[in-house]
Short mmCIF file of C-alpha atoms and ligand atoms in Angstrom, two decimals:
data_model
loop_
_atom_site.label_atom_id
_atom_site.label_comp_id
_atom_site.label_asym_id
_atom_site.label_seq_id
_atom_site.Cartn_x
_atom_site.Cartn_y
_atom_site.Cartn_z
CA UNK P 1 18.63 0.43 -30.96
CA UNK P 2 16.74 -2.66 -29.81
CA UNK P 3 17.32 -6.10 -31.45
CA UNK P 4 14.55 -8.60 -30.97
CA UNK P 5 16.23 -12.00 -31.16
CA UNK P 6 14.47 -15.01 -32.81
CA UNK P 7 13.52 -17.76 -30.32
CA UNK P 8 15.95 -20.27 -31.89
CA UNK P 9 18.89 -17.83 -31.99
CA UNK P 10 19.09 -16.79 -28.30
CA UNK P 11 22.69 -18.00 -27.95
CA UNK P 12 23.81 -15.00 -30.01
CA UNK P 13 22.85 -12.69 -27.12
CA UNK P 14 26.09 -13.40 -25.33
CA UNK P 15 28.10 -12.71 -28.40
CA UNK P 16 26.38 -9.39 -28.96
CA UNK P 17 26.83 -8.44 -25.35
CA UNK P 18 30.56 -9.28 -25.41
CA UNK P 19 31.08 -7.32 -28.63
CA UNK P 20 29.45 -4.07 -27.43
CA UNK P 21 29.86 -4.07 -23.68
CA UNK P 22 32.60 -1.83 -22.54
CA UNK P 23 32.13 0.68 -25.37
CA UNK P 24 28.26 0.96 -25.24
CA UNK P 25 25.52 0.59 -22.70
CA UNK P 26 23.98 -2.84 -23.30
CA UNK P 27 20.75 -4.09 -21.66
CA UNK P 28 19.16 -7.45 -22.10
CA UNK P 29 15.53 -8.34 -21.31
CA UNK P 30 14.49 -11.85 -22.34
CA UNK P 31 14.87 -11.89 -26.15
CA UNK P 32 15.56 -8.11 -26.44
CA UNK P 33 18.91 -6.53 -26.48
CA UNK P 34 19.13 -2.72 -26.28
CA UNK P 35 22.39 -1.07 -27.25
CA UNK P 36 22.83 2.65 -26.88
CA UNK P 37 24.36 4.63 -29.76
CA UNK P 38 24.58 2.09 -32.61
CA UNK P 39 22.67 1.57 -35.88
CA UNK P 40 21.88 -1.45 -37.98
CA UNK P 41 25.07 -1.06 -40.06
CA UNK P 42 27.05 -1.91 -36.89
CA UNK P 43 25.63 -5.33 -36.79
CA UNK P 44 27.23 -8.38 -38.42
CA UNK P 45 25.38 -10.47 -41.04
CA UNK P 46 24.85 -13.22 -38.45
CA UNK P 47 23.41 -10.76 -35.92
CA UNK P 48 21.06 -9.37 -38.55
CA UNK P 49 19.91 -12.89 -39.48
CA UNK P 50 19.33 -13.73 -35.74
CA UNK P 51 17.03 -10.68 -35.43
CA UNK P 52 13.29 -10.96 -35.63
CA UNK P 53 13.06 -7.18 -35.62
CA UNK P 54 15.36 -4.24 -35.29
CA UNK P 55 13.83 -1.14 -33.61
CA UNK P 56 15.55 2.19 -34.28
CA UNK P 57 14.76 5.53 -32.65
CA UNK P 58 14.27 4.12 -29.21
CA UNK P 59 13.92 6.63 -26.38
CA UNK P 60 16.92 7.38 -24.17
CA UNK P 61 14.89 6.00 -21.25
CA UNK P 62 15.18 2.57 -22.83
CA UNK P 63 14.95 0.35 -19.79
CA UNK P 64 11.63 1.86 -18.90
CA UNK P 65 10.30 1.52 -22.44
CA UNK P 66 7.71 -0.95 -23.56
CA UNK P 67 9.75 -1.40 -26.72
CA UNK P 68 12.38 -3.05 -24.54
CA UNK P 69 10.08 -4.59 -21.89
CA UNK P 70 6.63 -5.18 -23.33
CA UNK P 71 5.05 -6.76 -20.22
CA UNK P 72 3.68 -4.70 -17.32
CA UNK P 73 6.00 -4.49 -14.33
CA UNK P 74 4.24 -5.80 -11.23
CA UNK P 75 5.72 -4.70 -7.92
CA UNK P 76 5.27 -7.12 -5.04
CA UNK P 77 5.65 -5.99 -1.42
CA UNK P 78 4.64 -7.87 1.71
CA UNK P 79 1.02 -6.83 1.61
CA UNK P 80 0.49 -5.43 -1.88
CA UNK P 81 0.83 -6.05 -5.62
CA UNK P 82 1.03 -2.99 -7.80
CA UNK P 83 0.66 -2.94 -11.58
CA UNK P 84 -0.58 -5.42 -14.19
CA UNK P 85 -4.06 -6.66 -13.33
CA UNK P 86 -3.85 -5.34 -9.74
CA UNK P 87 -5.49 -2.23 -8.39
CA UNK P 88 -3.90 -0.78 -5.23
CA UNK P 89 -5.27 1.67 -2.71
CA UNK P 90 -2.81 3.74 -0.74
CA UNK P 91 -3.97 6.20 1.89
CA UNK P 92 -2.84 8.02 4.98
CA UNK P 93 -2.25 11.48 6.36
CA UNK P 94 -0.07 14.00 4.55
CA UNK P 95 2.20 14.15 7.58
CA UNK P 96 2.77 11.73 10.46
CA UNK P 97 1.47 13.83 13.35
CA UNK P 98 1.80 11.52 16.38
CA UNK P 99 1.97 7.84 17.16
CA UNK P 100 -1.73 7.88 18.16
CA UNK P 101 -2.91 9.82 15.17
CA UNK P 102 -1.16 7.74 12.51
CA UNK P 103 -2.46 4.54 14.22
CA UNK P 104 -5.97 5.89 13.97
CA UNK P 105 -5.43 6.83 10.28
CA UNK P 106 -4.03 3.39 9.54
CA UNK P 107 -7.26 1.86 10.77
CA UNK P 108 -9.24 4.19 8.50
CA UNK P 109 -6.97 3.55 5.49
CA UNK P 110 -7.35 -0.16 5.98
CA UNK P 111 -11.14 0.05 6.32
CA UNK P 112 -11.29 1.51 2.83
CA UNK P 113 -9.22 -1.29 1.33
CA UNK P 114 -5.85 0.30 1.38
CA UNK P 115 -2.85 -2.06 1.66
CA UNK P 116 -0.35 0.79 1.76
CA UNK P 117 -0.14 3.44 4.50
CA UNK P 118 1.30 6.72 3.37
CA UNK P 119 2.58 9.46 5.62
CA UNK P 120 5.38 12.00 5.50
CA UNK P 121 8.04 12.24 8.22
CA UNK P 122 10.27 14.50 6.15
CA UNK P 123 8.09 17.11 4.53
CA UNK P 124 8.93 19.30 1.49
CA UNK P 125 7.12 22.48 2.49
CA UNK P 126 6.93 25.55 0.39
CA UNK P 127 7.77 27.73 3.44
CA UNK P 128 10.71 26.91 5.75
CA UNK P 129 8.54 28.00 8.65
CA UNK P 130 5.85 25.37 8.04
CA UNK P 131 5.84 21.99 9.85
CA UNK P 132 8.78 20.01 8.49
CA UNK P 133 7.83 16.64 9.82
CA UNK P 134 8.68 14.44 12.84
CA UNK P 135 11.75 12.92 11.26
CA UNK P 136 12.84 9.50 12.44
CA UNK P 137 10.34 9.43 15.28
CA UNK P 138 7.61 9.85 12.68
CA UNK P 139 8.95 6.86 10.76
CA UNK P 140 8.80 4.71 13.88
CA UNK P 141 5.15 5.72 14.44
CA UNK P 142 4.31 5.09 10.78
CA UNK P 143 5.96 1.68 10.82
CA UNK P 144 4.19 0.64 13.98
CA UNK P 145 0.81 1.73 12.62
CA UNK P 146 1.30 -0.07 9.29
CA UNK P 147 2.43 -3.22 11.12
CA UNK P 148 -0.58 -3.10 13.43
CA UNK P 149 -2.89 -3.26 10.38
CA UNK P 150 -0.81 -5.54 8.09
CA UNK P 151 -0.01 -2.69 5.67
CA UNK P 152 3.10 -1.54 3.78
CA UNK P 153 4.69 1.81 4.44
CA UNK P 154 5.07 4.53 1.83
CA UNK P 155 7.04 7.58 2.87
CA UNK P 156 9.02 10.37 1.24
CA UNK P 157 12.79 10.53 1.13
CA UNK P 158 14.01 14.09 0.43
CA UNK P 159 17.75 13.72 0.88
CA UNK P 160 20.20 11.18 -0.38
CA UNK P 161 21.84 11.13 3.08
CA UNK P 162 18.58 9.78 4.53
CA UNK P 163 18.18 6.82 2.16
CA UNK P 164 19.77 4.19 4.39
CA UNK P 165 17.98 5.41 7.50
CA UNK P 166 14.53 5.60 5.86
CA UNK P 167 15.15 2.18 4.24
CA UNK P 168 15.03 0.71 7.76
CA UNK P 169 11.39 1.74 8.13
CA UNK P 170 9.78 1.84 4.73
CA UNK P 171 8.57 -0.62 2.16
CA UNK P 172 8.38 1.96 -0.63
CA UNK P 173 10.24 5.20 -1.10
CA UNK P 174 8.34 8.26 -2.25
CA UNK P 175 10.24 10.79 -4.35
CA UNK P 176 8.19 13.90 -4.29
CA UNK P 177 7.29 16.20 -7.17
CA UNK P 178 9.87 18.77 -6.09
CA UNK P 179 12.65 16.18 -6.13
CA UNK P 180 11.73 14.40 -9.35
CA UNK P 181 14.91 15.67 -10.96
CA UNK P 182 17.15 15.46 -7.96
CA UNK P 183 19.49 13.15 -9.83
CA UNK P 184 21.74 12.37 -6.77
CA UNK P 185 18.63 11.22 -4.88
CA UNK P 186 17.37 9.18 -7.86
CA UNK P 187 20.75 7.48 -8.13
CA UNK P 188 20.81 6.73 -4.39
CA UNK P 189 17.38 5.06 -4.40
CA UNK P 190 18.40 3.29 -7.61
CA UNK P 191 21.11 1.49 -5.74
CA UNK P 192 18.61 0.02 -3.23
CA UNK P 193 16.17 -2.84 -3.75
CA UNK P 194 13.26 -0.93 -2.27
CA UNK P 195 10.41 0.00 -4.65
CA UNK P 196 10.13 3.67 -5.51
CA UNK P 197 7.05 5.81 -6.11
CA UNK P 198 8.27 8.61 -8.38
CA UNK P 199 5.92 11.62 -8.46
CA UNK P 200 5.70 13.76 -11.50
CA UNK P 201 7.27 17.23 -11.06
CA UNK P 202 4.79 19.99 -11.38
CA UNK P 203 6.34 21.27 -14.60
CA UNK P 204 7.74 17.95 -15.84
CA UNK P 205 6.96 16.66 -19.32
CA UNK P 206 6.23 13.00 -19.96
CA UNK P 207 9.80 12.51 -21.21
CA UNK P 208 11.18 14.29 -18.16
CA UNK P 209 9.55 11.81 -15.83
CA UNK P 210 10.53 8.80 -17.97
CA UNK P 211 14.12 9.95 -17.91
CA UNK P 212 13.90 10.48 -14.13
CA UNK P 213 12.66 6.91 -13.78
CA UNK P 214 15.59 5.77 -15.93
CA UNK P 215 18.03 7.23 -13.44
CA UNK P 216 16.54 4.79 -10.86
CA UNK P 217 16.54 1.86 -13.28
CA UNK P 218 20.15 2.63 -14.34
CA UNK P 219 21.26 1.91 -10.76
CA UNK P 220 19.65 -1.53 -10.98
CA UNK P 221 16.35 -0.88 -9.21
CA UNK P 222 13.48 -1.66 -11.58
CA UNK P 223 10.67 -1.54 -9.01
CA UNK P 224 9.37 1.87 -9.97
CA UNK P 225 5.86 3.36 -10.14
CA UNK P 226 5.04 6.70 -11.67
CA UNK P 227 2.51 8.97 -10.04
CA UNK P 228 0.57 11.70 -11.83
CA UNK P 229 -0.22 14.28 -9.07
CA UNK P 230 -1.24 17.32 -11.12
CA UNK P 231 0.83 19.78 -13.02
CA UNK P 232 1.05 23.57 -13.15
CA UNK P 233 -1.04 25.03 -15.88
CA UNK P 234 -2.30 28.60 -16.53
CA UNK P 235 -5.13 28.29 -14.01
CA UNK P 236 -4.71 27.37 -10.34
CA UNK P 237 -7.40 29.59 -9.00
CA UNK P 238 -9.85 26.80 -8.17
CA UNK P 239 -7.70 23.73 -8.01
CA UNK P 240 -4.11 23.43 -6.65
CA UNK P 241 -2.83 21.81 -9.84
CA UNK P 242 -4.33 20.39 -13.09
CA UNK P 243 -4.68 16.59 -12.96
CA UNK P 244 -3.24 15.41 -16.28
CA UNK P 245 -5.50 12.48 -16.75
CA UNK P 246 -4.37 12.05 -20.31
CA UNK P 247 -0.88 11.34 -19.10
CA UNK P 248 -2.04 8.04 -17.58
CA UNK P 249 -2.71 6.15 -20.83
CA UNK P 250 0.14 7.90 -22.52
CA UNK P 251 2.55 6.72 -19.80
CA UNK P 252 1.02 3.22 -19.88
CA UNK P 253 1.67 3.07 -23.61
CA UNK P 254 5.28 4.25 -23.31
CA UNK P 255 6.38 2.49 -20.16
CA UNK P 256 5.78 -0.81 -18.35
CA UNK P 257 5.89 0.76 -14.89
CA UNK P 258 2.60 0.98 -12.92
CA UNK P 259 0.96 4.45 -13.16
CA UNK P 260 -0.71 5.75 -10.05
CA UNK P 261 -2.97 8.79 -9.64
CA UNK P 262 -2.75 11.15 -6.65
CA UNK P 263 -5.97 13.22 -6.73
CA UNK P 264 -5.17 14.95 -3.42
CA UNK P 265 -2.20 17.13 -4.54
CA UNK P 266 -3.86 17.66 -7.93
CA UNK P 267 -7.20 18.91 -6.62
CA UNK P 268 -6.03 20.66 -3.44
CA UNK P 269 -9.61 20.91 -2.16
CA UNK P 270 -11.54 18.05 -0.64
CA UNK P 271 -14.64 18.60 -2.78
CA UNK P 272 -12.66 18.00 -5.99
CA UNK P 273 -10.54 15.08 -4.68
CA UNK P 274 -13.30 12.44 -5.06
CA UNK P 275 -14.28 13.11 -8.69
CA UNK P 276 -10.61 13.37 -9.65
CA UNK P 277 -9.86 10.06 -7.89
CA UNK P 278 -12.72 8.31 -9.65
CA UNK P 279 -11.66 9.73 -12.96
CA UNK P 280 -8.19 8.38 -12.34
CA UNK P 281 -9.55 4.91 -11.76
CA UNK P 282 -11.79 5.14 -14.82
CA UNK P 283 -8.90 6.14 -17.03
CA UNK P 284 -7.03 3.06 -15.94
CA UNK P 285 -4.58 3.95 -13.23
CA UNK P 286 -3.09 1.04 -11.36
CA UNK P 287 -3.84 2.61 -8.01
CA UNK P 288 -4.69 5.69 -6.04
CA UNK P 289 -2.76 7.53 -3.35
CA UNK P 290 -4.95 9.72 -1.26
CA UNK P 291 -4.60 11.87 1.82
CA UNK P 292 -7.00 11.30 4.73
CA UNK P 293 -7.60 13.04 8.07
CA UNK P 294 -10.15 12.81 10.82
CA UNK P 295 -9.91 16.54 11.59
CA UNK P 296 -8.74 18.23 8.44
CA UNK P 297 -9.00 21.80 9.87
CA UNK P 298 -6.27 20.93 12.36
CA UNK P 299 -4.05 18.79 10.11
CA UNK P 300 -0.36 19.68 10.29
CA UNK P 301 -0.21 19.88 6.51
CA UNK P 302 -2.52 19.73 3.47
CA UNK P 303 -5.75 19.69 5.51
CA UNK P 304 -7.73 21.37 2.78
CA UNK P 305 -7.29 18.34 0.52
CA UNK P 306 -7.74 15.61 3.13
CA UNK P 307 -10.72 13.28 2.89
CA UNK P 308 -12.51 12.62 6.12
CA UNK P 309 -12.85 8.84 7.03
CA UNK P 310 -16.37 8.44 5.65
CA UNK P 311 -15.61 10.45 2.50
CA UNK P 312 -12.61 8.25 1.93
CA UNK P 313 -14.42 4.99 2.49
CA UNK P 314 -17.20 6.01 0.08
CA UNK P 315 -14.71 7.09 -2.52
CA UNK P 316 -12.80 3.85 -2.16
CA UNK P 317 -15.83 1.69 -2.55
CA UNK P 318 -16.66 3.52 -5.75
CA UNK P 319 -13.07 3.24 -6.94
CA UNK P 320 -13.00 -0.50 -6.57
CA UNK P 321 -16.42 -0.76 -8.30
CA UNK P 322 -15.24 1.31 -11.23
CA UNK P 323 -12.07 -0.71 -11.49
CA UNK P 324 -14.14 -3.89 -11.62
CA UNK P 325 -16.43 -2.41 -14.29
CA UNK P 326 -13.59 -1.45 -16.63
CA UNK P 327 -11.55 -4.65 -16.27
CA UNK P 328 -12.61 -7.47 -18.49
CA UNK P 329 -11.50 -10.87 -17.21
CA UNK P 330 -8.35 -12.19 -18.84
CA UNK P 331 -8.06 -8.98 -20.80
CA UNK P 332 -5.26 -9.16 -23.34
CA UNK P 333 -2.43 -6.93 -22.21
CA UNK P 334 -1.53 -4.32 -24.82
CA UNK P 335 1.75 -5.14 -26.52
CA UNK P 336 3.70 -2.82 -28.68
CA UNK P 337 3.38 -3.71 -32.33
CA UNK P 338 6.76 -3.53 -34.03
C1 LIG A 401 2.96 14.49 -0.40
O1 LIG A 401 2.72 13.37 -0.94
O2 LIG A 401 2.55 14.87 0.74
C2 LIG A 401 3.64 15.52 -1.27
C3 LIG A 401 4.32 16.56 -0.71
O3 LIG A 401 3.46 15.22 -2.58
P1 LIG A 401 4.03 16.03 -3.89
O4 LIG A 401 5.51 15.80 -3.90
O5 LIG A 401 3.27 15.35 -5.01
O6 LIG A 401 3.68 17.49 -3.72
MN1 LIG A 402 0.59 16.25 1.15
#
């Protein structure tokens, strides 16, 4: 249940907190108090009078819900703002391949307007015999490349034991699709103060990803972004996955976290990456994360879906133009009506 407290009754929040904390999970956000597992009959007369509204049937993922936190979450890193009125470009190779290569790719990423350099040093590969990533050396190369071009680093953490080590190099943790429900990992990044990009599992429902995000929030880390990267459907003959574009506005209605689109892992083939990227922008995503490579045929991973530098720059220019077209100045932010 969420109680929306009247402006002139805010002092009651501490009383409510004291009464329920210890026996129930209690969360407070400005004038909203969420208490798990109670109903209106558990409130005193004074508490009911202090309430502007009482919202029942709140989702279990309450901290991520717009009912609890109506305003957009905006994540601020050294070089980027993600969410709200901002549109953020993130680009880089699938894998960090060498110091020289990731430096070259950082330059390309930056030239298309990216402020975040992506690159995997620990790779979740379908086959154990495929390239697994350069590990900590890769993180060093990625960090140096991002610093050289004043960009933030986004890189995947696959294992809870790596969280502290990767934290020394990255500005944003990526939790990959395959680990979306690795609850130990989610709890581990939830205890850090580093923003997390949580990618939707290929068979995850909307509620599944919202609950996965809640694991991170439950640890105290609220800097979360959710990425739609394509889901498994009945047909993967022509595309690697099915980009669930409809999930973008649905997630934006349900949660205050920024929603990002990854057209690369959805499409799986370069020729479909650009239209899916632009559709992602048009439907209102807060940003794109795309894979780029100067020589896709020889990429260490995911070459088939990498955009070449010029393809990327052209796509990015269109993406920014579309974003501008669909954003009316001072647009009223959608609030949940109670
Ligand atoms: C990646 O970003 O390279 C990756 C492996 O992504 P996903 O977890 O979405 O498959
Ligand atoms: Mn990849």
